[in-house]
Coordinates of C-alpha atoms in Angstrom, one line a residue:
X46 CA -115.9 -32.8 -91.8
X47 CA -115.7 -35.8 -93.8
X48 CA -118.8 -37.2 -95.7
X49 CA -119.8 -39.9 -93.8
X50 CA -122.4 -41.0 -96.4
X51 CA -121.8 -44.7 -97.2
X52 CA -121.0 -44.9 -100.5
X53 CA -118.5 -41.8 -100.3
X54 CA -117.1 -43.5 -97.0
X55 CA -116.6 -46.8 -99.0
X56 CA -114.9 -44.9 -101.7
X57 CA -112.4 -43.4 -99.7
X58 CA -111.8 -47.0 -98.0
X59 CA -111.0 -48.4 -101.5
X60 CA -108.6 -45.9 -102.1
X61 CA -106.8 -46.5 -98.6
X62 CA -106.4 -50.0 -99.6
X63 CA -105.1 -49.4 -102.6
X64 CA -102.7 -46.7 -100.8
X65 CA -101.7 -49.3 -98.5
X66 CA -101.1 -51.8 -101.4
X67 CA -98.4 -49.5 -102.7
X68 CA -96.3 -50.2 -99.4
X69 CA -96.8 -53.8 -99.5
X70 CA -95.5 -54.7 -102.5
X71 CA -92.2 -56.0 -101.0
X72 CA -93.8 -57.2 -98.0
X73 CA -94.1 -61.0 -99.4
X74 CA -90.8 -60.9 -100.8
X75 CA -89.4 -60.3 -97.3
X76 CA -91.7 -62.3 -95.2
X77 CA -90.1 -65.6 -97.6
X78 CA -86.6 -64.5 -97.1
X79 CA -87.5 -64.0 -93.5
X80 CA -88.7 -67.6 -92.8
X81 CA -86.0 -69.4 -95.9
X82 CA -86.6 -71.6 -98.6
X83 CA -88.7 -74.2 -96.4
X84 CA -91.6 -71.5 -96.1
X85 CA -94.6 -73.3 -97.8
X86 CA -92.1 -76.1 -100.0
X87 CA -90.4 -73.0 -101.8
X88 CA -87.6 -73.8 -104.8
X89 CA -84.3 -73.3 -103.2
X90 CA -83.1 -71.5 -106.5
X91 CA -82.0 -68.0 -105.6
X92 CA -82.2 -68.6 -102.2
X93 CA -79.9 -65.9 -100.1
X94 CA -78.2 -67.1 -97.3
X95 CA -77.6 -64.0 -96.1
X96 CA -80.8 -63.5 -94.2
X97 CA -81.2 -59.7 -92.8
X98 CA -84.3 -59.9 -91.6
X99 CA -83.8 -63.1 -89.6
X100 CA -81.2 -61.6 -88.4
X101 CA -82.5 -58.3 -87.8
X102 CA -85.2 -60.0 -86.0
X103 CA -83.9 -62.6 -83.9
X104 CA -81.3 -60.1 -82.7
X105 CA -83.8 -56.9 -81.7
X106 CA -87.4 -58.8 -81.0
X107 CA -85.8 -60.0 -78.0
X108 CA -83.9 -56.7 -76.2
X109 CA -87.1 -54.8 -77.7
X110 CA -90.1 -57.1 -75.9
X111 CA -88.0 -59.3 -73.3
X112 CA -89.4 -58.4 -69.6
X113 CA -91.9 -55.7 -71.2
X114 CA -93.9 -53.7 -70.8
X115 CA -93.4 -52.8 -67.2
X116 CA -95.3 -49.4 -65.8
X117 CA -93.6 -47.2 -63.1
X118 CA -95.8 -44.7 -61.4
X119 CA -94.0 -41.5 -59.4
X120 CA -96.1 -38.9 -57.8
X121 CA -94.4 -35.6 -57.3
X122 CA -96.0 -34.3 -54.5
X123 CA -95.7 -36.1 -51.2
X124 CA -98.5 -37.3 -48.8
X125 CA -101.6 -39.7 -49.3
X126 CA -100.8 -39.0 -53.8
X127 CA -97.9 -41.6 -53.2
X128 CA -99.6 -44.3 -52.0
X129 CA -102.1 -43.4 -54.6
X130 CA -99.2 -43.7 -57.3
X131 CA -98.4 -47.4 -56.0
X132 CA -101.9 -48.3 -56.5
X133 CA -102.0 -47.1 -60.0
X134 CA -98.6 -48.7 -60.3
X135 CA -99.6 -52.3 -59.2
X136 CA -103.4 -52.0 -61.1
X137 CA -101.6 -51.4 -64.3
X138 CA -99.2 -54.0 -64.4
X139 CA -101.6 -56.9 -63.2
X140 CA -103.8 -55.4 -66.0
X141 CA -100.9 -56.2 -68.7
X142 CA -100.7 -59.7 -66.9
X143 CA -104.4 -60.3 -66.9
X144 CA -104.5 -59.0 -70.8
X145 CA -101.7 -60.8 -71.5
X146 CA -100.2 -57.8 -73.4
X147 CA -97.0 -59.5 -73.8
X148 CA -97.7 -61.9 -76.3
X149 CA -99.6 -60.0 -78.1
X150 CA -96.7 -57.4 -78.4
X151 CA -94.4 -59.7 -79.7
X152 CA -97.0 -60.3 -82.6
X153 CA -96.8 -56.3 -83.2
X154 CA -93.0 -56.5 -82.5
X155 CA -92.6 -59.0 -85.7
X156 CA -95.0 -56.8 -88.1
X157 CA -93.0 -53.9 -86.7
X158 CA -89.5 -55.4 -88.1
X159 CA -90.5 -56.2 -91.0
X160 CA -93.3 -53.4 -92.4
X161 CA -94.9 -51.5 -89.3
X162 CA -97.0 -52.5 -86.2
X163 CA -100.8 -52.0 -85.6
X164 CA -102.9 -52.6 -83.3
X165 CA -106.3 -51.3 -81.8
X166 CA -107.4 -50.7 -78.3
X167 CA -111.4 -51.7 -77.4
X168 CA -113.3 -52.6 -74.0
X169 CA -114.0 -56.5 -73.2
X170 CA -115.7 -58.3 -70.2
X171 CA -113.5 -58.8 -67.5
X172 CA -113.9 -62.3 -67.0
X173 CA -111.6 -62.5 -64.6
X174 CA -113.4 -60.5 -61.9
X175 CA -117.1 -61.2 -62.6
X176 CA -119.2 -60.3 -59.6
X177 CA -121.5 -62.8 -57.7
X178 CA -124.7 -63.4 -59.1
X179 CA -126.6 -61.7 -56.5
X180 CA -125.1 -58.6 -56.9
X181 CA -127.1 -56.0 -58.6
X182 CA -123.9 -54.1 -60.1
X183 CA -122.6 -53.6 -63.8
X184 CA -120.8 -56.4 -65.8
X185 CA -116.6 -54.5 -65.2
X186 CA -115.1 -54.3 -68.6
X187 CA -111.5 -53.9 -69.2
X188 CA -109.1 -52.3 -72.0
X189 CA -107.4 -55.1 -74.2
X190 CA -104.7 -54.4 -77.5
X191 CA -105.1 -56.6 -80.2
X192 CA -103.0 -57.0 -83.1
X193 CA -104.4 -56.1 -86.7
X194 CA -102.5 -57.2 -89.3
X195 CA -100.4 -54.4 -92.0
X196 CA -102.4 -56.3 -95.0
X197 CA -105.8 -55.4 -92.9
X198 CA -104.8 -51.8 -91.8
X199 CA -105.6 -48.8 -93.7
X200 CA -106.0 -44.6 -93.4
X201 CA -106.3 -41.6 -95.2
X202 CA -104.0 -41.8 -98.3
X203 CA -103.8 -38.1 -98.1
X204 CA -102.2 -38.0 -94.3
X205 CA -98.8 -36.6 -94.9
X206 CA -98.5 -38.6 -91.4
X207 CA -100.6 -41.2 -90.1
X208 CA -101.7 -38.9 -86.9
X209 CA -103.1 -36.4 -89.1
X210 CA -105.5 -39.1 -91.3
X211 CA -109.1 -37.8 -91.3
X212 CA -109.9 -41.1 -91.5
X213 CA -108.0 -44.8 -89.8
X214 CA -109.4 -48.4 -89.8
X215 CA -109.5 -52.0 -90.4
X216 CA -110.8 -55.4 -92.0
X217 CA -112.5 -57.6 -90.0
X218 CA -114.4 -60.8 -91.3
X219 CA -117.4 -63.4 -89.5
X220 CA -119.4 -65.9 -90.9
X221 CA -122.9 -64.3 -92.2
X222 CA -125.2 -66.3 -89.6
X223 CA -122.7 -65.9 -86.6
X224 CA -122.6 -61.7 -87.2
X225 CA -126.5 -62.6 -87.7
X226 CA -126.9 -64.2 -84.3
X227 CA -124.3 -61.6 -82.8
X228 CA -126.7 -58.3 -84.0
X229 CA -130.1 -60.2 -82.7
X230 CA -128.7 -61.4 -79.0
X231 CA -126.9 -57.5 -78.8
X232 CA -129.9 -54.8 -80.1
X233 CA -128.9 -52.2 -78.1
X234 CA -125.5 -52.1 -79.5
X235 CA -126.7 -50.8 -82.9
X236 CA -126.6 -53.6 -85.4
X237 CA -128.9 -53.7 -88.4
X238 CA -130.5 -57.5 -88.9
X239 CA -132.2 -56.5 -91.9
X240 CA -128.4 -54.9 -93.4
X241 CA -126.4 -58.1 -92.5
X242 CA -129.1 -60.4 -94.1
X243 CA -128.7 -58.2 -97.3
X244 CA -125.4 -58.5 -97.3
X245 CA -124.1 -60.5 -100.2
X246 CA -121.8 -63.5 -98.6
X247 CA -118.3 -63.8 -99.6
X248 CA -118.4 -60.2 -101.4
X249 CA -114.9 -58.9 -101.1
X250 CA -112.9 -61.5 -99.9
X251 CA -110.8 -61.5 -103.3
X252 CA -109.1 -58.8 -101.4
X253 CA -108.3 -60.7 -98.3
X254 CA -105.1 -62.1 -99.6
X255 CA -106.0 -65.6 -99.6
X256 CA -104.8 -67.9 -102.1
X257 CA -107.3 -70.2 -104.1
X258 CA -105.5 -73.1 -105.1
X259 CA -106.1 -74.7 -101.8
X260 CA -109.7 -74.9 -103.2
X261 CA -111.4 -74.2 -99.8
X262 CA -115.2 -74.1 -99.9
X263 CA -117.2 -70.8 -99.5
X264 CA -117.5 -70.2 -95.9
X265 CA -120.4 -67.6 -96.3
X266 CA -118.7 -64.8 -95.2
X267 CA -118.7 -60.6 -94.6
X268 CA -116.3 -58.6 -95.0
X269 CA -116.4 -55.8 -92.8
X270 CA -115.2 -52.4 -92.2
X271 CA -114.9 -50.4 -88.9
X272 CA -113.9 -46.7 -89.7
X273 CA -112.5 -44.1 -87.5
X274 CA -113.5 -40.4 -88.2
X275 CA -111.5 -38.3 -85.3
X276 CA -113.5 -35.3 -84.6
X277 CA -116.7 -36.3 -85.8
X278 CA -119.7 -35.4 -84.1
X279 CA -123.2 -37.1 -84.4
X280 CA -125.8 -35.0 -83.7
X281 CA -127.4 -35.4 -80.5
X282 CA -124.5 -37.9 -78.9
X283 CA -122.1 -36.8 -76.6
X284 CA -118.7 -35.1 -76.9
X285 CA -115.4 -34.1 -75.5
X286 CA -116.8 -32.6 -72.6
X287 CA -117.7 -35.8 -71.8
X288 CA -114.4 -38.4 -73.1
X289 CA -116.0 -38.9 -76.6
X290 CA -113.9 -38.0 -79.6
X291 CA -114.8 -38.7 -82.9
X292 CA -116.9 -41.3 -84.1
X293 CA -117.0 -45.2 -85.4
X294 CA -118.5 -46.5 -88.6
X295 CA -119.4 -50.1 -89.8
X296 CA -119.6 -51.2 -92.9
X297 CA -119.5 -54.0 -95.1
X298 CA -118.9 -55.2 -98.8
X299 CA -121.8 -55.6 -100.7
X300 CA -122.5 -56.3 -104.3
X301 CA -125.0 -55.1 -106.8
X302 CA -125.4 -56.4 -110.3
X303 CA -125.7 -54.4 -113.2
X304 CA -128.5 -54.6 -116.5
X305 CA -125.5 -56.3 -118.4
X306 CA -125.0 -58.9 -115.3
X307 CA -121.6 -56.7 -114.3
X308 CA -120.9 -56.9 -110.8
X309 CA -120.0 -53.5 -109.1
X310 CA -118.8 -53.8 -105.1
X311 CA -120.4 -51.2 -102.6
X312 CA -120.5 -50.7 -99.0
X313 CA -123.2 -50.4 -96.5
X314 CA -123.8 -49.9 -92.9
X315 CA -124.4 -53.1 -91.1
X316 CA -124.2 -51.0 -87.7
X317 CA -125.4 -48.0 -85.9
X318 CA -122.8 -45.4 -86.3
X319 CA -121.2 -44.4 -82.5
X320 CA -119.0 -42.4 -80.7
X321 CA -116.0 -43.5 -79.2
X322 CA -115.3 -42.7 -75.8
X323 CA -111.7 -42.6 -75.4
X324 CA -108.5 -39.9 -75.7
X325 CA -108.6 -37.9 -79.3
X326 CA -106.4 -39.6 -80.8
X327 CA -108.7 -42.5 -81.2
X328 CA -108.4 -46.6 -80.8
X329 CA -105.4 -47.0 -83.7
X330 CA -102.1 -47.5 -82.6
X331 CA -99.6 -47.7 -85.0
X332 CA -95.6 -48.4 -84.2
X333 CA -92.8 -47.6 -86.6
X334 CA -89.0 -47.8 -86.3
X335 CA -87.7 -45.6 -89.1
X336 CA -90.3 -43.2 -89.3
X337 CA -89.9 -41.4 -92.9
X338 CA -90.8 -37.6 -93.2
X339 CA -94.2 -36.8 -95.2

């Protein structure tokens, strides 16, 4: 099992990135060859009208996401498991409605066509079907997909494919005193008030791929981490037997200053590590249209 200490865990994230780095060297270059010489006032010089990837794009996004996704349900026995089927059916595709799946798909659709897709599954309040205040029941949550961006993505740089990784996750940022306010109104879902207020603000966002010459002012931020470890098992949690496979960790980017006034970035937990109820191969999604071997 992977060591799950933070440091060690932090490690293995920075080599990830730097992995992922590797495969988005290009990614820029396309992205401004994509969009033409009017993307952010850029010098016409060497411009190629021969686009590929808009064309590539405007020609497939459409046939690839147009009318979808759409679920059909078939039971194979007959009897009372059909109507059962149409139920399933019809919950399903108000759920992509309600969740507005499509337009986040088209988001996924674009990374797709020009590096690869990601997104990640989690649970949300459904807002839309909040019961009366008198009744006594649980708040109903529902599934929703959310896009993560390739340049916030990363995974075991070990995996000879991305289903194997020992290890999947993602970047996430929040302003200090909102994650603050966030960990004190939620205690029961883990977070560590103490952690976040140790935090050092703004400590890794020189990785975030944001440029300075706008000269934007510090925003005060954290730069987080949430790691997926597939079969991982915390002592004393549940398991499989019960729909929980593997486990999530939170981290975020710290700093701490040498004798010689060197700074040196670390990571740190800022949250309760859990397991993750859901199907083994965990909340990642990733999509690919020329998958290459190893």
């Amino acid at each position: 099992m992977i060591n799950a200490d933070p440091a060690n865990l932090f490690s293995e994230i920075q080599a990830a990135e730097r992995f992922r780095e590797e495969h988005m060297k290009s990614y820029d270059r396309r992205k401004r060859r994509y969009v033409g010489p009017s993307y952010l006032g850029d010098d016409v010089s060497g411009y190629e009208p021969e686009n590929h990837e808009f064309e590539y794009v405007s020609l497939l996004l459409p046939k690839t996401i147009f009318d979808n996704p759409r679920v059909r349900v078939q039971a194979y026995r007959p009897g009372p498991i059909q109507d059962i089927a149409i139920g399933i059916q019809a919950g399903m595709n108000r759920w992509i409605r309600d969740s507005r799946l499509r337009k986040t798909l088209v988001r996924i659709g674009l990374d797709n066509f020009l590096s690869w897709g990601c997104a990640v599954v989690h649970m949300e309040p459904d807002k839309d079907r909040l019961p009366p205040a008198w009744a006594q029941v649980a708040l109903p949550f529902r599934p929703v997909v959310e896009r993560i961006s390739p340049k916030r993505m990363f995974w075991d740089p070990h995996a000879l494919d991305v289903t194997e990784a020992r290890f999947i996750g993602h970047v996430w940022v929040r302003d200090k005193e909102d994650l603050i306010k966030v960990a004190k109104e939620h205690p029961d879902d883990g977070w560590d008030v103490e952690a976040i207020k140790n935090c050092s603000e703004d400590a890794g966002t020189d990785k975030l791929d944001r440029d300075s010459k706008y000269g934007t002012p510090t925003r005060k931020e954290i730069v987080c981490y949430e790691v997926y470890i597939p079969g991982y098992q915390i002592e004393g949690e549940p398991g499989p037997d019960e729909g929980f496979n593997g486990a999530i960790f939170t981290l975020a980017a710290s700093q701490s200053y040498g004798g010689s006034g060197s700074e040196d970035k670390k990571g740190m937990y800022i949250r309760k590590p859990r397991m993750y109820y859901g199907p083994p191969e965990g909340p990642y999604v990733m999509f690919g249209t020329y998958p290459v071997p190893d």
